[in-house]
Amino acid sequence: MVKPSFWQAKWQNNETLWRGERVNDVLTAFLPTLQTEFDIHPPAEVLVPLCGDSPAVRMLYDAGYSVTGVEYVPEAMEALVSSSFPELTFVAKDSTRSAPRVELLMGDF
C-alpha cells in the first residue's frame, strides 16, 4: 500500500504528472447521460473523491451542481482553490473548506 506521505512528497516536489489540463473526456461525454437517463440535474450533490486540483470540480460547479471534493494532500487542495475558484471566499473549519455549492474535505478517503 502506498503511504500518504508518498503523495504529499509528490505534490511538494511538483511531481504531479497525472494532473490534466482539461476535464476527462469520459466525464464530459457521460454527464448528459446522467442528466437524461438517471434524472440527475443541478443542484444535485456530486462527490469527487481524490479530487486533487482536477478541473472536473470546476466543470461540475459551473454546470450548477453542488460539489464535494475529498483530498488528502493540503497542497492539492490549495491548488484547487487558487486555480479553479479564485473568485470564491472559502470558510475554513477544522479539515473542511466551504463556499457556496463547494465543500472541500481534507482527509484520507
GROMACS .gro file of N, CA, C and O in nm, residues 1-62:
model
  248
    1MET      N    1   0.084  -0.118   0.000
    1MET     CA    2   0.000   0.000   0.000
    1MET      C    3   0.089   0.124   0.000
    1MET      O    4   0.190   0.131   0.068
    2VAL      N    5   0.048   0.225  -0.078
    2VAL     CA    6   0.122   0.350  -0.085
    2VAL      C    7   0.087   0.435   0.037
    2VAL      O    8  -0.029   0.452   0.070
    3LYS      N    9   0.188   0.485   0.105
    3LYS     CA   10   0.166   0.566   0.223
    3LYS      C   11   0.128   0.709   0.182
    3LYS      O   12   0.176   0.760   0.082
    4PRO      N   13   0.043   0.773   0.263
    4PRO     CA   14   0.003   0.911   0.230
    4PRO      C   15   0.121   1.005   0.212
    4PRO      O   16   0.115   1.096   0.131
    5SER      N   17   0.229   0.985   0.286
    5SER     CA   18   0.344   1.074   0.273
    5SER      C   19   0.402   1.068   0.132
    5SER      O   20   0.463   1.165   0.086
    6PHE      N   21   0.384   0.958   0.062
    6PHE     CA   22   0.427   0.945  -0.077
    6PHE      C   23   0.360   1.053  -0.162
    6PHE      O   24   0.426   1.123  -0.239
    7TRP      N   25   0.228   1.068  -0.148
    7TRP     CA   26   0.153   1.165  -0.227
    7TRP      C   27   0.187   1.307  -0.186
    7TRP      O   28   0.197   1.396  -0.272
    8GLN      N   29   0.206   1.330  -0.058
    8GLN     CA   30   0.245   1.463  -0.014
    8GLN      C   31   0.379   1.503  -0.075
    8GLN      O   32   0.395   1.615  -0.121
    9ALA      N   33   0.473   1.410  -0.076
    9ALA     CA   34   0.604   1.438  -0.134
    9ALA      C   35   0.593   1.468  -0.284
    9ALA      O   36   0.661   1.557  -0.335
   10LYS      N   37   0.506   1.396  -0.354
   10LYS     CA   38   0.487   1.421  -0.497
   10LYS      C   39   0.438   1.564  -0.521
   10LYS      O   40   0.489   1.633  -0.610
   11TRP      N   41   0.340   1.609  -0.444
   11TRP     CA   42   0.290   1.745  -0.460
   11TRP      C   43   0.396   1.848  -0.420
   11TRP      O   44   0.415   1.948  -0.489
   12GLN      N   45   0.464   1.824  -0.310
   12GLN     CA   46   0.564   1.919  -0.263
   12GLN      C   47   0.681   1.933  -0.360
   12GLN      O   48   0.741   2.039  -0.372
   13ASN      N   49   0.712   1.824  -0.433
   13ASN     CA   50   0.822   1.826  -0.529
   13ASN      C   51   0.776   1.853  -0.671
   13ASN      O   52   0.854   1.840  -0.766
   14ASN      N   53   0.649   1.890  -0.687
   14ASN     CA   54   0.590   1.918  -0.818
   14ASN      C   55   0.609   1.801  -0.915
   14ASN      O   56   0.639   1.819  -1.032
   15GLU      N   57   0.591   1.681  -0.864
   15GLU     CA   58   0.599   1.559  -0.945
   15GLU      C   59   0.458   1.505  -0.967
   15GLU      O   60   0.425   1.394  -0.926
   16THR      N   61   0.376   1.584  -1.032
   16THR     CA   62   0.235   1.551  -1.047
   16THR      C   63   0.199   1.531  -1.194
   16THR      O   64   0.113   1.599  -1.250
   17LEU      N   65   0.263   1.435  -1.256
   17LEU     CA   66   0.245   1.411  -1.398
   17LEU      C   67   0.105   1.360  -1.432
   17LEU      O   68   0.065   1.363  -1.548
   18TRP      N   69   0.029   1.313  -1.334
   18TRP     CA   70  -0.106   1.262  -1.359
   18TRP      C   71  -0.207   1.374  -1.379
   18TRP      O   72  -0.318   1.351  -1.424
   19ARG      N   73  -0.170   1.495  -1.342
   19ARG     CA   74  -0.263   1.607  -1.350
   19ARG      C   75  -0.295   1.640  -1.495
   19ARG      O   76  -0.209   1.643  -1.581
   20GLY      N   77  -0.422   1.668  -1.518
   20GLY     CA   78  -0.465   1.704  -1.653
   20GLY      C   79  -0.500   1.851  -1.662
   20GLY      O   80  -0.539   1.913  -1.564
   21GLU      N   81  -0.487   1.904  -1.779
   21GLU     CA   82  -0.520   2.045  -1.802
   21GLU      C   83  -0.667   2.064  -1.834
   21GLU      O   84  -0.718   2.174  -1.830
   22ARG      N   85  -0.735   1.953  -1.867
   22ARG     CA   86  -0.876   1.964  -1.904
   22ARG      C   87  -0.956   1.852  -1.838
   22ARG      O   88  -0.899   1.758  -1.784
   23VAL      N   89  -1.086   1.864  -1.846
   23VAL     CA   90  -1.175   1.765  -1.787
   23VAL      C   91  -1.167   1.635  -1.868
   23VAL      O   92  -1.158   1.639  -1.991
   24ASN      N   93  -1.170   1.525  -1.797
   24ASN     CA   94  -1.166   1.393  -1.860
   24ASN      C   95  -1.278   1.381  -1.964
   24ASN      O   96  -1.393   1.414  -1.937
   25ASP      N   97  -1.244   1.330  -2.083
   25ASP     CA   98  -1.341   1.317  -2.191
   25ASP      C   99  -1.459   1.228  -2.154
   25ASP      O  100  -1.572   1.252  -2.199
   26VAL      N  101  -1.436   1.126  -2.074
   26VAL     CA  102  -1.544   1.035  -2.036
   26VAL      C  103  -1.647   1.108  -1.950
   26VAL      O  104  -1.768   1.094  -1.970
   27LEU      N  105  -1.601   1.188  -1.856
   27LEU     CA  106  -1.694   1.265  -1.773
   27LEU      C  107  -1.773   1.363  -1.857
   27LEU      O  108  -1.895   1.374  -1.844
   28THR      N  109  -1.705   1.433  -1.945
   28THR     CA  110  -1.772   1.529  -2.031
   28THR      C  111  -1.879   1.461  -2.117
   28THR      O  112  -1.990   1.511  -2.131
   29ALA      N  113  -1.845   1.347  -2.173
   29ALA     CA  114  -1.938   1.274  -2.259
   29ALA      C  115  -2.053   1.212  -2.180
   29ALA      O  116  -2.166   1.203  -2.229
   30PHE      N  117  -2.027   1.169  -2.057
   30PHE     CA  118  -2.127   1.096  -1.979
   30PHE      C  119  -2.222   1.186  -1.901
   30PHE      O  120  -2.331   1.144  -1.865
   31LEU      N  121  -2.185   1.309  -1.877
   31LEU     CA  122  -2.269   1.399  -1.798
   31LEU      C  123  -2.411   1.414  -1.854
   31LEU      O  124  -2.508   1.404  -1.779
   32PRO      N  125  -2.430   1.432  -1.985
   32PRO     CA  126  -2.567   1.439  -2.037
   32PRO      C  127  -2.647   1.310  -2.011
   32PRO      O  128  -2.768   1.315  -1.988
   33THR      N  129  -2.581   1.195  -2.010
   33THR     CA  130  -2.648   1.069  -1.981
   33THR      C  131  -2.697   1.066  -1.837
   33THR      O  132  -2.807   1.021  -1.809
   34LEU      N  133  -2.615   1.115  -1.746
   34LEU     CA  134  -2.657   1.123  -1.606
   34LEU      C  135  -2.782   1.210  -1.592
   34LEU      O  136  -2.874   1.178  -1.518
   35GLN      N  137  -2.784   1.316  -1.667
   35GLN     CA  138  -2.897   1.408  -1.658
   35GLN      C  139  -3.024   1.351  -1.719
   35GLN      O  140  -3.131   1.361  -1.660
   36THR      N  141  -3.013   1.289  -1.834
   36THR     CA  142  -3.133   1.242  -1.902
   36THR      C  143  -3.178   1.104  -1.855
   36THR      O  144  -3.297   1.085  -1.827
   37GLU      N  145  -3.088   1.010  -1.847
   37GLU     CA  146  -3.127   0.873  -1.814
   37GLU      C  147  -3.143   0.848  -1.665
   37GLU      O  148  -3.220   0.762  -1.624
   38PHE      N  149  -3.070   0.921  -1.583
   38PHE     CA  150  -3.076   0.899  -1.439
   38PHE      C  151  -3.141   1.016  -1.365
   38PHE      O  152  -3.150   1.015  -1.243
   39ASP      N  153  -3.183   1.118  -1.438
   39ASP     CA  154  -3.251   1.234  -1.382
   39ASP      C  155  -3.169   1.300  -1.270
   39ASP      O  156  -3.221   1.335  -1.165
   40ILE      N  157  -3.040   1.314  -1.296
   40ILE     CA  158  -2.951   1.380  -1.202
   40ILE      C  159  -2.919   1.518  -1.258
   40ILE      O  160  -2.841   1.533  -1.351
   41HIS      N  161  -2.986   1.618  -1.204
   41HIS     CA  162  -2.975   1.754  -1.254
   41HIS      C  163  -2.925   1.846  -1.143
   41HIS      O  164  -2.946   1.819  -1.025
   42PRO      N  165  -2.864   1.958  -1.182
   42PRO     CA  166  -2.829   2.057  -1.082
   42PRO      C  167  -2.952   2.102  -1.006
   42PRO      O  168  -3.061   2.104  -1.065
   43PRO      N  169  -2.943   2.129  -0.882
   43PRO     CA  170  -2.823   2.142  -0.798
   43PRO      C  171  -2.788   2.014  -0.723
   43PRO      O  172  -2.743   2.020  -0.608
   44ALA      N  173  -2.808   1.898  -0.782
   44ALA     CA  174  -2.774   1.772  -0.716
   44ALA      C  175  -2.631   1.778  -0.661
   44ALA      O  176  -2.546   1.850  -0.713
   45GLU      N  177  -2.608   1.699  -0.556
   45GLU     CA  178  -2.475   1.695  -0.495
   45GLU      C  179  -2.390   1.589  -0.564
   45GLU      O  180  -2.437   1.480  -0.592
   46VAL      N  181  -2.265   1.625  -0.590
   46VAL     CA  182  -2.171   1.537  -0.659
   46VAL      C  183  -2.048   1.521  -0.571
   46VAL      O  184  -1.994   1.619  -0.519
   47LEU      N  185  -2.003   1.398  -0.554
   47LEU     CA  186  -1.883   1.368  -0.478
   47LEU      C  187  -1.767   1.342  -0.573
   47LEU      O  188  -1.779   1.262  -0.667
   48VAL      N  189  -1.655   1.410  -0.548
   48VAL     CA  190  -1.534   1.388  -0.628
   48VAL      C  191  -1.424   1.344  -0.532
   48VAL      O  192  -1.356   1.426  -0.471
   49PRO      N  193  -1.409   1.211  -0.516
   49PRO     CA  194  -1.304   1.162  -0.426
   49PRO      C  195  -1.166   1.181  -0.490
   49PRO      O  196  -1.153   1.180  -0.612
   50LEU      N  197  -1.066   1.200  -0.405
   50LEU     CA  198  -0.929   1.219  -0.452
   50LEU      C  199  -0.923   1.328  -0.558
   50LEU      O  200  -0.863   1.313  -0.663
   51CYS      N  201  -0.986   1.442  -0.529
   51CYS     CA  202  -1.008   1.545  -0.630
   51CYS      C  203  -0.882   1.618  -0.674
   51CYS      O  204  -0.877   1.669  -0.785
   52GLY      N  205  -0.780   1.623  -0.588
   52GLY     CA  206  -0.661   1.698  -0.625
   52GLY      C  207  -0.701   1.838  -0.668
   52GLY      O  208  -0.783   1.902  -0.604
   53ASP      N  209  -0.646   1.883  -0.778
   53ASP     CA  210  -0.689   2.012  -0.833
   53ASP      C  211  -0.754   1.991  -0.970
   53ASP      O  212  -0.737   2.069  -1.062
   54SER      N  213  -0.831   1.884  -0.979
   54SER     CA  214  -0.895   1.846  -1.105
   54SER      C  215  -0.987   1.956  -1.159
   54SER      O  216  -1.070   2.009  -1.087
   55PRO      N  217  -0.975   1.985  -1.289
   55PRO     CA  218  -1.066   2.082  -1.349
   55PRO      C  219  -1.210   2.030  -1.353
   55PRO      O  220  -1.304   2.107  -1.376
   56ALA      N  221  -1.231   1.902  -1.328
   56ALA     CA  222  -1.367   1.846  -1.325
   56ALA      C  223  -1.449   1.907  -1.212
   56ALA      O  224  -1.571   1.924  -1.225
   57VAL      N  225  -1.384   1.944  -1.103
   57VAL     CA  226  -1.457   2.004  -0.991
   57VAL      C  227  -1.519   2.136  -1.037
   57VAL      O  228  -1.637   2.162  -1.013
   58ARG      N  229  -1.442   2.217  -1.106
   58ARG     CA  230  -1.495   2.345  -1.155
   58ARG      C  231  -1.600   2.323  -1.263
   58ARG      O  232  -1.701   2.394  -1.268
   59MET      N  233  -1.579   2.226  -1.352
   59MET     CA  234  -1.677   2.199  -1.458
   59MET      C  235  -1.812   2.161  -1.398
   59MET      O  236  -1.916   2.211  -1.442
   60LEU      N  237  -1.812   2.075  -1.297
   60LEU     CA  238  -1.936   2.034  -1.233
   60LEU      C  239  -2.001   2.152  -1.161
   60LEU      O  240  -2.123   2.170  -1.165
   61TYR      N  241  -1.921   2.234  -1.097
   61TYR     CA  242  -1.971   2.355  -1.030
   61TYR      C  243  -2.034   2.448  -1.133
   61TYR      O  244  -2.145   2.499  -1.112
   62ASP      N  245  -1.965   2.472  -1.244
   62ASP     CA  246  -2.018   2.560  -1.348
   62ASP      C  247  -2.146   2.505  -1.409
   62ASP      O  248  -2.231   2.583  -1.456
   0.00000   0.00000   0.00000
